[in-house]
Coordinates of C-alpha atoms in Angstrom, one line a residue:
M1 CA -2.8 37.0 -30.8
K2 CA -6.5 36.9 -31.2
T3 CA -6.2 39.5 -33.8
D4 CA -3.7 37.4 -35.7
K5 CA -5.9 34.4 -35.6
T6 CA -8.9 36.3 -36.9
R7 CA -6.6 37.5 -39.8
Q8 CA -5.4 34.0 -40.5
A9 CA -9.0 32.8 -40.7
G10 CA -10.0 35.5 -42.9
S11 CA -7.1 34.5 -45.2
V12 CA -7.9 31.0 -45.3
L13 CA -11.6 31.7 -46.1
L14 CA -10.5 34.0 -48.9
T15 CA -8.2 31.5 -50.3
V16 CA -11.1 29.0 -50.2
M17 CA -13.4 31.2 -51.9
M18 CA -11.0 32.0 -54.7
L19 CA -10.3 28.2 -55.2
S20 CA -14.1 27.7 -55.3
A21 CA -14.5 30.3 -58.0
V22 CA -11.7 28.9 -60.2
L23 CA -13.2 25.5 -59.8
A24 CA -16.6 26.8 -60.7
V25 CA -15.3 28.6 -63.7
A26 CA -13.4 25.5 -64.7
A27 CA -16.6 23.3 -64.2
A28 CA -18.6 25.8 -66.3
S29 CA -15.9 25.7 -69.2
M30 CA -15.9 22.0 -69.2
V31 CA -19.7 21.8 -69.4
M32 CA -19.7 24.4 -72.2
F33 CA -16.9 22.4 -74.0
T34 CA -18.7 19.2 -73.6
G35 CA -21.9 20.7 -74.8
N36 CA -20.2 22.4 -77.9
A37 CA -18.6 19.0 -78.6
A38 CA -22.0 17.1 -78.4
F39 CA -23.5 19.7 -80.8
R40 CA -20.6 19.4 -83.3
A41 CA -21.0 15.6 -83.2
R42 CA -24.7 15.7 -83.8
K43 CA -24.2 18.2 -86.6
L44 CA -21.5 15.9 -88.2
H45 CA -24.0 12.9 -87.6
N46 CA -26.9 14.6 -89.3
L47 CA -24.6 15.7 -92.2
S48 CA -23.3 12.2 -92.7
E49 CA -27.0 11.1 -92.6
A50 CA -28.1 13.8 -95.1
L51 CA -25.4 12.9 -97.7
A52 CA -26.3 9.2 -97.3
I53 CA -30.0 10.1 -98.0
A54 CA -29.0 12.2 -101.2
E55 CA -26.9 9.2 -102.4
A56 CA -30.0 7.1 -101.8
G57 CA -32.0 9.4 -103.9
V58 CA -29.5 9.0 -106.9
G59 CA -29.7 5.2 -106.4
F60 CA -33.5 5.3 -106.5
V61 CA -33.6 6.9 -109.9
I62 CA -30.8 4.7 -111.4
Q63 CA -32.7 1.6 -110.2
H64 CA -36.0 2.7 -111.7
M65 CA -34.1 3.5 -114.9
E66 CA -33.0 -0.1 -115.1
I67 CA -36.6 -1.2 -114.6
D68 CA -38.6 1.2 -116.6
G69 CA -36.2 2.6 -119.1
I70 CA -34.0 5.6 -119.1
A71 CA -36.6 7.5 -121.2
A72 CA -39.2 7.1 -118.3
W73 CA -36.9 8.9 -116.0
A74 CA -35.2 11.4 -118.3
D75 CA -37.0 14.5 -116.8
T76 CA -38.2 13.9 -113.3
N77 CA -38.6 16.0 -110.2
L78 CA -39.8 14.0 -107.0
T79 CA -39.5 14.1 -103.3
A80 CA -39.6 10.9 -101.2
Q81 CA -39.3 9.9 -97.5
F82 CA -36.1 7.9 -96.7
A83 CA -35.1 6.6 -93.3
E84 CA -35.4 9.6 -90.9
G85 CA -35.3 12.2 -93.7
T86 CA -36.3 13.0 -97.2
F87 CA -34.4 13.4 -100.7
T88 CA -35.4 15.5 -103.6
V89 CA -34.3 14.2 -106.9
Q90 CA -34.3 16.2 -110.2
T91 CA -33.2 14.6 -113.6
V92 CA -32.4 16.6 -116.7
L93 CA -31.9 15.4 -120.2
D94 CA -29.4 17.1 -122.4
N95 CA -30.8 16.8 -125.9
A96 CA -27.5 17.8 -127.6
T97 CA -25.5 15.0 -125.9
G98 CA -28.1 12.5 -124.5
N99 CA -26.3 12.8 -121.1
I100 CA -28.7 12.8 -118.0
I101 CA -27.7 15.0 -114.9
I102 CA -29.3 13.6 -111.7
T103 CA -29.2 16.1 -108.8
S104 CA -30.3 14.8 -105.4
T105 CA -30.7 16.8 -102.1
G106 CA -30.9 14.8 -98.8
R107 CA -32.4 16.4 -95.7
R108 CA -32.1 15.3 -92.1
V109 CA -33.2 17.4 -89.4
D110 CA -32.0 20.9 -90.0
V111 CA -29.1 20.2 -92.5
E112 CA -29.0 19.1 -96.1
R113 CA -26.5 17.7 -98.6
T114 CA -26.6 17.7 -102.4
V115 CA -24.9 15.3 -104.8
A116 CA -24.8 15.4 -108.6
V117 CA -24.3 12.6 -111.1
E118 CA -24.0 12.7 -114.9
I119 CA -24.9 9.7 -116.7
L120 CA -23.2 9.6 -120.1
G121 CA -25.8 9.0 -122.9
D122 CA -25.6 8.1 -126.6
I123 CA -27.6 8.3 -129.8
Y124 CA -29.3 5.0 -129.0
M125 CA -30.7 6.3 -125.6
M126 CA -32.0 9.3 -127.5
Y127 CA -33.7 7.0 -130.0
D128 CA -35.1 5.3 -127.0
A129 CA -36.6 8.4 -125.7
V130 CA -38.7 8.8 -128.8
V131 CA -39.9 5.2 -129.5
G132 CA -40.7 4.9 -125.7
I133 CA -43.9 6.8 -126.4
G134 CA -44.5 4.5 -129.4
G135 CA -44.2 7.3 -131.8
S136 CA -44.2 7.1 -135.5
I137 CA -44.2 10.7 -135.9
V138 CA -43.1 12.9 -133.2
S139 CA -42.8 16.7 -133.7
G140 CA -41.5 19.5 -131.5
G141 CA -44.0 21.8 -133.5
D142 CA -46.9 21.3 -135.7
V143 CA -47.7 18.3 -137.8
T144 CA -49.7 18.5 -141.2
L145 CA -51.1 15.4 -143.0
E146 CA -52.2 16.2 -146.5
T147 CA -52.7 12.8 -148.1
A148 CA -54.7 9.7 -148.0
A149 CA -52.1 7.7 -149.8
A150 CA -50.0 7.1 -146.6
K151 CA -50.7 4.7 -143.8
I152 CA -49.2 5.5 -140.6
T153 CA -48.4 2.7 -138.2
G154 CA -47.8 4.1 -134.8
N155 CA -48.7 7.1 -132.8
V156 CA -48.6 10.6 -134.0
H157 CA -47.8 13.5 -131.5
A158 CA -47.0 17.2 -131.8
N159 CA -46.0 19.5 -129.2
G160 CA -47.8 22.2 -131.3
N161 CA -51.0 21.5 -133.6
I162 CA -52.0 18.7 -135.9
F163 CA -53.6 19.5 -139.1
S164 CA -55.4 17.2 -141.9
D165 CA -57.0 18.3 -145.1
N166 CA -60.4 16.9 -146.3
T167 CA -58.7 13.7 -147.4
P168 CA -58.5 11.4 -144.4
T169 CA -55.1 10.1 -143.4
S170 CA -55.0 6.4 -142.1
V171 CA -53.4 6.3 -138.7
D172 CA -53.1 2.9 -136.9
G173 CA -52.4 4.3 -133.4
N174 CA -53.1 7.4 -131.3
I175 CA -53.0 11.0 -132.2
T176 CA -52.1 13.4 -129.5
A177 CA -51.1 17.1 -129.4
V178 CA -50.4 19.8 -126.9
G179 CA -52.3 22.2 -129.1
N180 CA -55.4 21.7 -131.3
I181 CA -56.3 18.7 -133.6
T182 CA -58.2 19.6 -136.7
G183 CA -59.0 17.7 -139.8
N184 CA -60.2 14.3 -140.8
F185 CA -58.4 10.9 -139.9
D186 CA -59.2 7.2 -140.7
G187 CA -58.9 4.7 -137.9
P188 CA -57.0 6.2 -134.9
A189 CA -57.5 4.6 -131.7
S190 CA -58.0 8.0 -129.9
V191 CA -57.5 11.6 -130.7
T192 CA -56.5 13.7 -127.8
G193 CA -55.6 17.5 -127.6
G194 CA -54.2 19.4 -124.7
T195 CA -51.7 16.6 -123.7
A196 CA -48.3 17.2 -122.0
P197 CA -45.2 18.0 -124.3
V198 CA -42.6 15.4 -124.8
V199 CA -38.8 15.9 -125.1
V200 CA -37.9 15.6 -128.8
P201 CA -34.2 14.8 -129.1
D202 CA -31.8 16.6 -131.3
Y203 CA -30.6 13.7 -133.6
R204 CA -27.5 15.6 -134.8
P205 CA -25.0 14.5 -135.9
F206 CA -26.6 12.2 -138.4
T207 CA -23.7 9.9 -139.1
A208 CA -24.6 7.3 -136.6
W209 CA -28.1 7.2 -138.1
E210 CA -26.7 6.9 -141.6
E211 CA -24.6 3.8 -140.7
L212 CA -27.5 2.2 -139.0
A213 CA -29.7 2.7 -142.2
K214 CA -26.9 1.4 -144.4
S215 CA -26.3 -1.6 -142.0
N216 CA -29.8 -2.9 -141.5
G217 CA -32.2 -0.2 -142.3
M218 CA -33.3 1.6 -145.5
Y219 CA -30.9 4.1 -147.1
Y220 CA -31.5 6.3 -149.9
A221 CA -28.6 8.6 -151.3
S222 CA -30.8 11.2 -152.9
S223 CA -34.3 12.8 -152.5
Q224 CA -37.1 10.4 -152.8
V225 CA -40.8 10.6 -153.6
F226 CA -42.3 7.5 -152.1
G227 CA -45.2 5.8 -153.8
G228 CA -46.5 2.2 -153.2
V229 CA -43.1 1.6 -151.2
N230 CA -43.2 -0.4 -147.9
L231 CA -41.2 1.8 -145.6
A232 CA -40.6 -1.0 -142.9
P233 CA -36.8 -0.9 -142.2
A234 CA -35.6 -3.9 -140.1
N235 CA -34.0 -1.8 -137.5
G236 CA -36.6 1.0 -137.5
V237 CA -34.1 3.5 -139.2
L238 CA -34.9 5.0 -142.8
F239 CA -32.4 7.7 -143.9
V240 CA -32.8 9.9 -147.1
D241 CA -29.5 12.0 -147.9
G242 CA -31.5 14.5 -150.0

């Protein structure tokens, strides 16, 4: 009988140990599951925060476009702090269409989300991109001025060089160029070389400009030689079909 009792006690002890092991495994699994769930929850939270920060970057640029004008923010790359993260925003102007693509990447802890928005432009926005720098003459290459008969009211800018012959051209504005500026000029407020290039929009197609010139500007149906003519269209558009 004593041996049977010892065997029974051993069986009970083994059963208890097995149950303890099962409970320990179950507890460890529960802890692991809870930990994974918490990790996933934090990850989703950070992703949501990063998306909100990216959208805030788009809103930041659009708000400043409304204040400063579209031209001032047409080609931008900036990084700024927002809430508990940062956003990096890049804007790119499509010279062919006038559209602006805003790409914003929001970062929160170790995750990031990116959103992109395309703002549809038009020829008026492209016009604003040029007159926004006060330009009377804006060139993607060189500018050559060879006469003293003309008086230029406004700034002259070239993404290349600016040349003038020995006869000084009258310029009521600033003269700037990415390259060199050589020659004689009469009356510019400042002459500065080595400046940053500007975006020179592609104005094609010309149909809309032709209509503007006909409606409230100056329109010429053939080639012209201007002499003693006050070129001051009311809406700023002069169109020569020649």
